[in-house]
Coordinates of C-alpha atoms in Angstrom, one line a residue:
Chain A
M178 CA -10.4 -7.9 31.9
D179 CA -7.0 -8.1 33.6
S180 CA -4.1 -6.7 31.6
T181 CA -2.0 -9.9 31.8
T182 CA -4.7 -11.8 29.8
S183 CA -5.0 -9.1 27.2
F184 CA -1.2 -9.0 26.9
L185 CA -1.1 -12.8 26.3
V186 CA -4.0 -12.6 23.9
A187 CA -2.1 -9.9 21.9
L188 CA 1.0 -12.0 21.9
V189 CA -0.8 -15.1 20.6
K190 CA -2.6 -13.0 17.9
I191 CA 0.8 -11.5 16.8
A192 CA 2.5 -14.9 16.7
V193 CA -0.4 -16.5 14.7
L194 CA -0.6 -13.5 12.3
V195 CA 3.1 -13.1 11.6
G196 CA 3.5 -16.9 11.1
F197 CA 0.5 -16.9 8.8
L198 CA 1.8 -13.9 6.8
M199 CA 5.3 -15.3 6.4
T200 CA 4.0 -18.6 5.2
A201 CA 1.4 -17.0 3.0
A202 CA 4.1 -14.8 1.4
A203 CA 6.4 -17.8 0.8
Y204 CA 3.6 -19.7 -1.0
L205 CA 2.2 -16.7 -2.8
V206 CA 5.7 -16.3 -4.3
L207 CA 5.4 -19.9 -5.5
L208 CA 1.9 -19.1 -6.9
E209 CA 3.3 -16.1 -8.7
R210 CA 5.9 -18.3 -10.3
W211 CA 3.3 -20.8 -11.4
I212 CA 1.1 -18.0 -12.8
A213 CA 4.1 -16.5 -14.6
A214 CA 4.9 -20.0 -16.1
W215 CA 1.2 -20.4 -17.1
V216 CA 1.0 -17.0 -18.8
Q217 CA 4.3 -17.6 -20.6
D218 CA 3.2 -21.2 -21.6
R219 CA 6.0 -23.1 -19.8
K220 CA 6.3 -25.3 -16.8
G221 CA 7.0 -23.5 -13.6
P222 CA 8.8 -24.8 -10.5
N223 CA 7.3 -28.3 -10.2
R224 CA 10.2 -30.5 -9.0
V225 CA 11.1 -29.7 -5.3
G226 CA 8.9 -31.9 -3.1
L227 CA 9.8 -34.0 0.0
P228 CA 13.5 -34.6 0.2
L229 CA 14.8 -38.2 0.1
T230 CA 11.4 -39.7 -1.0
G231 CA 11.4 -38.6 -4.6
L232 CA 7.9 -37.2 -4.2
R233 CA 7.6 -34.0 -6.2
L234 CA 4.2 -32.7 -4.9
F235 CA 3.9 -30.2 -7.8
G236 CA 6.9 -28.2 -6.4
L237 CA 5.3 -27.4 -3.1
G238 CA 8.8 -27.7 -1.4
Q239 CA 10.2 -24.9 -3.5
P240 CA 9.6 -22.1 -0.9
L241 CA 11.3 -24.1 1.8
A242 CA 14.3 -24.8 -0.4
D243 CA 14.5 -21.1 -1.4
G244 CA 14.4 -20.1 2.3
L245 CA 17.1 -22.6 3.2
K246 CA 19.3 -21.3 0.3
F247 CA 18.9 -17.7 1.5
V248 CA 19.8 -18.6 5.1
F249 CA 23.1 -20.2 3.9
K250 CA 24.0 -17.3 1.6
E251 CA 26.8 -15.0 2.6
E252 CA 25.9 -11.8 4.5
F253 CA 28.1 -9.7 2.3
V254 CA 28.6 -6.0 3.0
P255 CA 30.7 -4.1 0.4
K256 CA 33.3 -1.7 1.6
H257 CA 31.8 1.4 0.0
V258 CA 28.5 1.4 1.9
D259 CA 27.4 3.0 5.1
W260 CA 27.1 -0.1 7.3
W261 CA 24.4 1.1 9.7
L262 CA 22.0 2.6 7.2
Y263 CA 22.7 -0.3 4.8
T264 CA 21.5 -2.8 7.5
L265 CA 18.7 -0.5 8.8
A266 CA 17.0 -0.1 5.4
P267 CA 15.7 -3.7 4.9
V268 CA 14.7 -3.9 8.6
V269 CA 12.7 -0.7 8.3
L270 CA 11.0 -1.9 5.1
L271 CA 10.0 -5.3 6.4
G272 CA 9.2 -4.0 9.9
A273 CA 6.9 -1.4 8.5
A274 CA 5.3 -3.7 6.0
L275 CA 4.5 -6.3 8.7
A276 CA 3.5 -3.8 11.4
A277 CA 0.7 -2.4 9.2
F278 CA -1.3 -5.6 9.9
A279 CA -1.7 -4.6 13.5
V280 CA -5.0 -2.8 12.8
I281 CA -6.2 -4.9 9.9
P282 CA -9.0 -7.3 10.9
F283 CA -9.0 -10.9 9.6
G284 CA -12.6 -11.6 10.0
D285 CA -15.2 -10.4 12.4
A286 CA -14.9 -12.0 15.8
L287 CA -14.6 -15.4 17.4
P288 CA -17.6 -16.8 19.3
E289 CA -17.5 -16.6 23.1
L290 CA -14.4 -18.3 24.5
G291 CA -14.6 -17.4 28.1
I292 CA -11.5 -15.2 27.9
T293 CA -12.3 -11.7 29.0
A294 CA -9.6 -9.5 27.7
V295 CA -9.4 -5.7 27.8
D296 CA -9.6 -5.5 24.0
S297 CA -12.7 -7.6 23.6
V298 CA -16.1 -6.2 23.1
D299 CA -18.8 -8.1 25.0
S300 CA -16.2 -10.8 25.6
Y301 CA -16.1 -11.6 21.9
L302 CA -12.5 -12.0 20.8
Q303 CA -11.9 -9.6 17.9
L304 CA -9.9 -11.0 15.0
I305 CA -7.5 -8.0 14.9
V306 CA -4.3 -7.5 16.8
A307 CA -5.1 -4.0 18.1
P308 CA -8.8 -3.6 18.2
Q309 CA -10.6 -0.3 18.9
V310 CA -7.8 1.8 17.6
D311 CA -9.8 4.7 16.2
V312 CA -7.0 6.0 13.9
G313 CA -6.6 2.6 12.2
M314 CA -6.6 3.9 8.6
L315 CA -4.1 6.7 9.5
Y316 CA -1.8 4.2 11.1
V317 CA -1.7 2.0 8.0
F318 CA -1.2 5.2 5.9
A319 CA 1.7 6.3 8.1
L320 CA 3.4 2.9 7.9
S321 CA 3.1 2.8 4.2
S322 CA 5.0 6.1 4.2
M323 CA 7.6 4.5 6.3
A324 CA 8.4 2.2 3.4
V325 CA 9.8 5.2 1.5
Y326 CA 12.5 5.5 4.3
G327 CA 13.6 1.9 3.7
V328 CA 13.9 2.5 0.0
I329 CA 15.7 5.8 0.3
L330 CA 18.1 4.5 3.0
G331 CA 18.9 1.4 1.0
G332 CA 19.6 3.4 -2.2
W333 CA 21.6 6.1 -0.5
S334 CA 23.7 3.9 1.7
S335 CA 24.6 1.6 -1.2
N336 CA 26.7 4.3 -2.8
N337 CA 25.9 2.8 -6.1
K338 CA 24.6 4.8 -9.1
Y339 CA 21.9 2.3 -10.0
G340 CA 20.8 2.1 -6.4
Y341 CA 20.8 5.9 -6.0
L342 CA 18.7 6.4 -9.2
G343 CA 16.4 3.7 -8.2
A344 CA 15.9 5.2 -4.7
L345 CA 15.1 8.6 -6.2
R346 CA 12.6 7.3 -8.7
S347 CA 11.0 5.0 -6.1
S348 CA 10.6 7.8 -3.5
A349 CA 9.2 10.2 -6.1
Q350 CA 6.7 7.5 -7.3
M351 CA 5.7 6.5 -3.8
I352 CA 5.0 10.0 -2.5
A353 CA 3.3 11.0 -5.8
Y354 CA 0.8 8.1 -5.5
E355 CA 0.3 8.6 -1.8
L356 CA -2.1 11.5 -2.6
P357 CA -4.5 9.5 -4.8
L358 CA -4.3 6.7 -2.2
G359 CA -5.3 9.2 0.6
L360 CA -8.1 10.7 -1.6
G361 CA -9.6 7.3 -2.3
I362 CA -9.6 6.5 1.4
L363 CA -11.2 9.9 2.2
G364 CA -14.2 9.1 0.2
V365 CA -14.7 5.8 2.1
V366 CA -14.1 7.6 5.5
L367 CA -16.8 10.1 4.6
M368 CA -19.3 7.3 4.1
T369 CA -18.6 5.7 7.5
G370 CA -17.4 8.6 9.6
S371 CA -14.7 6.5 11.1
L372 CA -11.1 5.6 10.5
Q373 CA -11.5 2.2 12.1
I374 CA -11.3 -0.5 9.5
D375 CA -13.7 -2.9 11.2
E376 CA -16.3 -0.1 11.3
I377 CA -15.8 0.6 7.6
V378 CA -16.5 -3.1 6.9
A379 CA -19.4 -3.1 9.3
H380 CA -20.9 -0.2 7.5
Q381 CA -20.7 -2.0 4.2
A382 CA -22.2 -5.1 5.8
T383 CA -25.2 -3.3 7.3
T384 CA -26.1 -1.3 4.1
G385 CA -25.2 -4.2 1.8
Y386 CA -23.7 -1.8 -0.7
W387 CA -19.9 -2.5 -1.0
N388 CA -17.9 0.7 -1.6
V389 CA -16.8 -0.6 -4.9
F390 CA -20.4 -0.2 -6.1
A391 CA -21.1 3.0 -4.1
Q392 CA -17.9 4.7 -5.2
P393 CA -16.4 3.1 -8.3
L394 CA -14.3 6.1 -9.0
A395 CA -12.6 6.0 -5.6
F396 CA -12.1 2.2 -6.1
V397 CA -10.2 2.8 -9.4
V398 CA -8.1 5.6 -8.0
F399 CA -7.3 3.5 -4.9
V400 CA -6.4 0.4 -6.8
V401 CA -4.1 2.2 -9.2
A402 CA -2.4 4.0 -6.3
A403 CA -2.0 0.7 -4.4
F404 CA -0.3 -0.9 -7.4
A405 CA 2.1 2.0 -7.6
E406 CA 2.7 2.0 -3.8
A407 CA 3.5 -1.7 -3.9
A408 CA 5.8 -1.0 -6.9
R409 CA 4.2 -3.8 -8.9
L410 CA 4.2 -3.9 -12.7
P411 CA 3.2 -1.7 -14.5
F412 CA 4.6 0.6 -11.9
D413 CA 7.9 -1.2 -11.1
L414 CA 10.2 1.6 -12.3
P415 CA 12.2 1.6 -9.0
E416 CA 13.7 -1.7 -9.9
C417 CA 13.3 -2.2 -13.6
E418 CA 15.9 -4.8 -14.4
Q419 CA 16.6 -3.5 -17.9
E420 CA 17.5 0.0 -16.9
L421 CA 18.5 0.0 -13.3
I422 CA 19.6 -3.6 -12.6
G423 CA 17.9 -4.0 -9.3
G424 CA 17.2 -0.3 -8.5
Y425 CA 17.7 0.5 -4.8
H426 CA 18.7 -3.1 -3.9
T427 CA 21.4 -3.5 -6.5
E428 CA 24.1 -3.8 -3.9
Y429 CA 22.1 -6.1 -1.6
S430 CA 22.5 -9.9 -1.3
G431 CA 21.7 -12.7 1.0
M432 CA 19.3 -12.2 3.9
R433 CA 19.2 -8.4 3.5
L434 CA 17.9 -8.9 -0.1
I435 CA 15.3 -11.4 1.0
L436 CA 14.1 -8.9 3.6
F437 CA 13.6 -6.3 0.9
L438 CA 11.8 -8.8 -1.3
I439 CA 9.5 -10.1 1.4
G440 CA 8.8 -6.5 2.5
E441 CA 7.7 -5.6 -1.1
F442 CA 5.6 -8.7 -1.3
M443 CA 4.0 -7.8 2.0
H444 CA 3.1 -4.5 0.5
M445 CA 1.2 -6.3 -2.2
I446 CA -0.6 -8.5 0.4
T447 CA -1.4 -5.4 2.5
A448 CA -2.8 -3.7 -0.5
S449 CA -4.9 -6.7 -1.5
V450 CA -6.4 -7.0 2.0
L451 CA -7.0 -3.2 2.2
I452 CA -8.8 -3.2 -1.2
T453 CA -10.9 -6.1 0.1
L454 CA -11.7 -4.4 3.4
L455 CA -12.3 -0.9 2.2
F456 CA -14.0 -1.6 -1.1
L457 CA -15.0 -5.2 -1.5
G458 CA -17.1 -5.5 1.7
G459 CA -14.5 -7.3 3.8
W460 CA -16.0 -10.3 5.4
H461 CA -19.5 -9.5 4.1
F462 CA -21.3 -11.5 1.5
W463 CA -25.0 -11.3 0.8
G464 CA -27.0 -14.1 2.4
L465 CA -24.0 -15.7 4.2
T466 CA -23.2 -13.2 6.9
S467 CA -26.4 -11.9 8.3
G468 CA -26.6 -11.1 12.0
P469 CA -23.8 -11.1 14.6
V470 CA -21.3 -13.9 15.1
E471 CA -23.0 -16.6 17.3
N472 CA -21.1 -19.8 16.7
W473 CA -17.9 -21.1 15.1
F474 CA -19.5 -21.6 11.7
D475 CA -20.3 -17.8 11.5
A476 CA -16.8 -16.9 12.5
I477 CA -15.1 -19.3 10.1
V478 CA -17.3 -18.4 7.2
R479 CA -16.3 -14.7 7.6
I480 CA -12.6 -15.5 7.7
V481 CA -12.9 -17.7 4.6
I482 CA -14.8 -15.0 2.7
L483 CA -12.3 -12.3 3.6
L484 CA -9.3 -14.5 2.8
G485 CA -11.0 -15.7 -0.4
K486 CA -11.6 -12.1 -1.6
S487 CA -8.0 -11.0 -0.7
F488 CA -6.7 -14.1 -2.5
A489 CA -8.6 -13.1 -5.7
V490 CA -7.2 -9.6 -5.5
V491 CA -3.7 -11.1 -5.1
V492 CA -4.2 -13.2 -8.2
F493 CA -5.4 -10.1 -10.0
F494 CA -2.2 -8.3 -9.0
M495 CA -0.2 -11.2 -10.5
L496 CA -2.1 -11.4 -13.7
V497 CA -1.7 -7.7 -14.2
R498 CA 2.0 -8.1 -13.7
W499 CA 2.3 -10.4 -16.7
S500 CA -0.2 -8.5 -18.9
W501 CA 1.0 -4.9 -19.0
P502 CA 4.2 -3.3 -20.1
R503 CA 6.0 -0.8 -17.8
F504 CA 5.2 2.9 -17.8
R505 CA 7.7 5.5 -18.8
F506 CA 8.7 7.7 -15.9
D507 CA 7.0 10.9 -17.3
Q508 CA 3.8 8.9 -17.9
L509 CA 4.0 7.6 -14.4
M510 CA 4.2 11.2 -13.0
S511 CA 1.5 12.4 -15.4
L512 CA -0.8 9.6 -14.3
A513 CA -0.4 10.5 -10.7
W514 CA -0.7 14.2 -10.8
K515 CA -2.8 14.9 -13.9
V516 CA -5.2 11.9 -13.8
M517 CA -5.4 10.2 -10.5
L518 CA -5.2 13.3 -8.2
P519 CA -8.0 15.2 -10.1
L520 CA -10.1 12.1 -10.3
G521 CA -9.7 11.5 -6.6
M522 CA -10.8 15.2 -6.0
V523 CA -13.8 14.8 -8.2
N524 CA -14.8 11.7 -6.3
L525 CA -14.3 13.4 -2.9
A526 CA -16.4 16.4 -4.0
V527 CA -19.2 14.3 -5.4
V528 CA -19.3 12.1 -2.2
A529 CA -19.1 15.1 0.1
V530 CA -22.0 16.9 -1.7
L531 CA -24.2 13.7 -1.8
R532 CA -23.6 12.9 1.8
E533 CA -24.5 16.4 3.0
P534 CA -28.1 16.5 4.2
M535 CA -29.0 19.8 2.7
F536 CA -28.2 18.4 -0.8
A537 CA -29.1 14.8 -0.2
N538 CA -32.7 15.7 0.6
Y539 CA -33.2 16.8 -3.0
L540 CA -31.8 13.5 -4.3
G541 CA -34.2 10.8 -3.1
G542 CA -33.7 11.4 0.6
G543 CA -30.1 10.1 0.5
S544 CA -30.9 6.5 -0.3
M545 CA -27.9 4.3 -1.0
F546 CA -29.3 3.2 -4.4
V547 CA -29.6 6.8 -5.8
F548 CA -26.1 7.5 -4.3
M549 CA -24.7 4.5 -6.1
L550 CA -26.4 5.4 -9.4
I551 CA -25.0 8.9 -9.3
N552 CA -21.5 7.7 -8.5
V553 CA -21.5 5.1 -11.3
A554 CA -22.6 7.8 -13.7
V555 CA -19.8 10.1 -12.4
A556 CA -17.2 7.3 -12.8
A557 CA -18.5 6.6 -16.4
V558 CA -18.2 10.3 -17.3
A559 CA -14.8 10.6 -15.7
W560 CA -13.6 7.5 -17.7
I561 CA -14.9 9.0 -21.0
V562 CA -13.4 12.4 -20.4
T563 CA -10.0 10.9 -19.4
A564 CA -10.0 8.7 -22.5
L565 CA -10.8 11.6 -24.7
L566 CA -8.1 13.9 -23.2
Q567 CA -5.4 11.2 -23.5
P568 CA -3.2 12.7 -20.8
L569 CA -0.4 10.1 -21.2
A570 CA -0.1 10.6 -24.9
A571 CA 1.8 13.9 -24.6
D572 CA 5.4 13.7 -25.7
N573 CA 7.4 15.1 -22.9
R574 CA 10.9 14.5 -24.3
P575 CA 13.1 17.6 -24.3
R576 CA 12.9 19.7 -27.5
R577 CA 16.0 21.2 -29.0
A578 CA 14.4 24.6 -29.1
E579 CA 13.6 24.5 -25.4
N580 CA 17.2 23.4 -24.6
L581 CA 18.5 26.4 -26.5
A582 CA 16.1 28.8 -25.0
Chain B
M296 CA -8.3 2.2 22.9
D297 CA -5.2 0.3 23.9
A298 CA -2.0 0.9 21.9
L299 CA 0.1 -1.8 23.6
P300 CA -0.6 -4.5 21.0
I301 CA 0.7 -2.0 18.3
F302 CA 4.0 -1.5 20.1
L303 CA 4.2 -5.3 20.6
F304 CA 3.6 -5.8 16.9
V305 CA 6.2 -3.2 15.8
L306 CA 8.7 -4.8 18.2
A307 CA 7.9 -8.3 16.9
S308 CA 8.2 -7.4 13.2
G309 CA 11.4 -5.4 13.8
G310 CA 12.7 -8.3 15.9
L311 CA 11.9 -10.8 13.2
A312 CA 13.8 -8.8 10.6
V313 CA 16.8 -8.4 12.9
G314 CA 16.7 -12.1 13.8
M315 CA 16.6 -13.2 10.2
L316 CA 19.7 -11.0 9.5
F317 CA 21.5 -12.5 12.5
V318 CA 20.8 -16.1 11.4
G319 CA 22.0 -15.3 8.0
W320 CA 25.2 -13.8 9.4
L321 CA 25.7 -16.8 11.7
L322 CA 25.3 -19.5 9.0
G323 CA 26.6 -17.9 5.8
P324 CA 30.2 -18.1 4.6
K325 CA 32.5 -15.0 4.9
R326 CA 34.8 -14.5 2.0
T327 CA 35.8 -11.3 0.3
S328 CA 38.0 -10.0 -2.4
A329 CA 39.0 -6.6 -3.8
V330 CA 36.8 -6.9 -6.9
K331 CA 33.9 -8.1 -4.8
E332 CA 34.1 -5.0 -2.7
M333 CA 33.6 -2.7 -5.7
P334 CA 30.3 -1.1 -6.5
Y335 CA 28.4 -3.0 -9.1
E336 CA 28.2 -1.0 -12.3
S337 CA 27.7 -3.7 -14.9
G338 CA 31.4 -4.4 -15.1
M339 CA 32.6 -0.9 -15.6
D340 CA 35.0 0.6 -13.1
P341 CA 33.1 3.2 -11.1
I342 CA 34.3 6.7 -11.8
H343 CA 33.3 8.7 -8.8
D344 CA 31.1 8.6 -5.7
A345 CA 27.5 7.8 -6.5
R346 CA 26.0 10.6 -4.3
R347 CA 25.9 13.5 -6.6
R348 CA 23.5 16.2 -7.7
F349 CA 20.2 15.0 -9.0
D350 CA 17.4 16.3 -11.2
I351 CA 15.5 19.3 -9.7
G352 CA 12.3 17.5 -10.8
F353 CA 12.4 15.2 -7.8
Y354 CA 12.7 18.2 -5.5
L355 CA 9.6 19.8 -7.0
V356 CA 7.7 16.6 -6.7
A357 CA 8.7 16.4 -3.0
I358 CA 7.5 20.0 -2.3
A359 CA 4.2 19.5 -4.2
F360 CA 3.7 16.3 -2.2
L361 CA 4.3 18.1 1.1
V362 CA 1.7 20.8 0.3
F363 CA -1.0 18.5 -0.9
D364 CA -0.4 15.8 1.7
V365 CA -0.7 18.2 4.6
E366 CA -3.9 19.7 3.0
L367 CA -5.3 16.2 2.7
L368 CA -4.5 15.4 6.3
F369 CA -6.5 18.4 7.3
L370 CA -9.5 16.9 5.4
Y371 CA -9.4 13.7 7.5
P372 CA -10.8 15.1 10.7
W373 CA -13.6 16.8 8.7
A374 CA -14.4 13.5 7.0
V375 CA -14.6 11.7 10.3
A376 CA -16.7 14.4 11.9
S377 CA -19.1 15.0 9.1
G378 CA -19.3 11.5 7.7
G379 CA -21.3 8.6 9.1
T380 CA -24.8 7.2 8.8
G381 CA -26.5 9.9 10.8
E382 CA -28.2 7.4 13.0
E383 CA -26.5 8.7 16.1
V384 CA -25.7 12.3 16.8
A385 CA -22.0 12.7 16.6
G386 CA -19.2 14.8 15.0
V387 CA -20.5 18.0 13.4
D388 CA -24.1 17.3 14.4
A389 CA -23.1 17.0 18.0
A390 CA -21.1 20.2 17.7
V391 CA -24.1 22.0 16.3
Q392 CA -26.2 20.7 19.2
A393 CA -23.7 21.9 21.8
N394 CA -23.7 25.4 20.1
L395 CA -20.0 25.1 19.2
V396 CA -20.8 25.9 15.6
S397 CA -23.9 27.6 14.3
S398 CA -24.9 25.2 11.6
R399 CA -23.9 22.1 9.6
E400 CA -24.0 24.2 6.4
L401 CA -21.4 26.6 7.7
V402 CA -19.0 23.7 8.3
F403 CA -19.6 22.5 4.7
A404 CA -19.1 26.0 3.3
G405 CA -15.8 26.2 5.2
I406 CA -14.5 22.9 3.9
A407 CA -15.7 23.8 0.4
V408 CA -13.5 27.0 0.5
F409 CA -10.6 24.9 1.8
F410 CA -11.1 22.3 -0.9
L411 CA -11.3 25.1 -3.5
L412 CA -7.9 26.3 -2.4
L413 CA -6.5 22.8 -2.9
V414 CA -7.9 22.7 -6.4
L415 CA -6.5 26.2 -7.1
G416 CA -3.1 25.0 -5.9
L417 CA -3.3 22.0 -8.2
V418 CA -4.2 24.2 -11.2
Y419 CA -1.5 26.7 -10.4
D420 CA 1.2 23.9 -10.2
W421 CA -0.1 22.4 -13.4
R422 CA 0.0 25.7 -15.2
K423 CA 3.5 26.4 -13.9
G424 CA 4.7 23.1 -15.3
V425 CA 5.6 21.4 -12.0
F426 CA 4.1 18.1 -13.2
R427 CA 5.8 18.2 -16.6
W428 CA 8.5 15.7 -16.4
R429 CA 11.4 16.0 -18.9

């Protein structure tokens, strides 16, 4: 109950979480390289193991070796850049990417420990750095917008044409896809009536209907927007190697570059965890997580379920990366404004009408099952209509006649 | 609600980034040359400063984003107030009980008009060719 304890508890949580995230990022990079090798039918990094022993351990030492290499690389700043902005950009990107985890729960709660902190409910320690923050989702949203600043600052301060073009493209892409992202979240918020992520999860756990079943259309819109926000293939236009070398980080090297790369990787991890929490039921799984947390077994099962689901989404991200070609920029913009934004609006309108008592009473008294059926039908119709209209097939290249006019 | 952990977390993540930069600066070599200082343009000599005029399309996207994003943000309080399981009286229902608003239907009608304006804005932009990228 005293503030010193809660301060210490917060510090311990932050240290554990940041340590876990950095390690996870390092080893997920290794996993991504393994998956890339597997998809392309070659051997991935499999040599670096324990030094001086000759043990290879399937290449598990690779992330440590990479990290060491980056530490000993030169911190080179070219003459033509703006030093302050050039240094600030990667710090902003990584800082924002990490700080988003402050309101993201990593499980439900721990069993009674005897520590009574300000932030605990009924003396159960919540597995979230800043619990009871009632604008949680907005906070994550705000920090994901902060990433645009990192990108824009990096591209602008580099004073390099590739970097400049990459920053412009990247910011246009990120702000365009922020709207579908917000619309997807709005549908979920309307279900729960709260912006608190743990309450959104708790709502899915009590009804037993994950939002991916209750609102499949919102799920699709959110996942596509999350891919674009994380700048993963097929949305990696900001840094497409063939056209823009490295995009906004063309002029970056050494530790500054690795900050950018970790920051982007963190965005993917954030996106995966958010998809899990908002749509895949978080720590809930039918039959395994009934009732409140009473002992260590309950607590650990929930953490494992949540991490397992997030891991599956991360693997999905990686498989998509090696399965789809990159969009053209006009296709990217059309997808955001002409497909995802209208679909998100359709989803929001349908959910809003179905949740409103005066309409819900005509439709089976607002039961979750009817709600789910209607939403699945809406998603199916939306899919068919989109497929028939072929919004990305339009040829938007400039016409000679238009240029003359 | 206690926001202190959030500030701590922002400080910690920013500090981690700055610390990593410092370690890299401490341990890395420091060598430079005239060619190394040049902007990287695939081996070509750069012709002029990179910060030049850019396509108006980016500007239009930014304006459209601002309009729609602000409108979306106005929808969030409504979603929080009128969403929920309905088990406890909160949000719009509580406002109706306290006679702050005459009925739940009125709130829904209001937000429907607002949403319609959002849709009209999208249709207008679409017809004007804001989303046509060339």
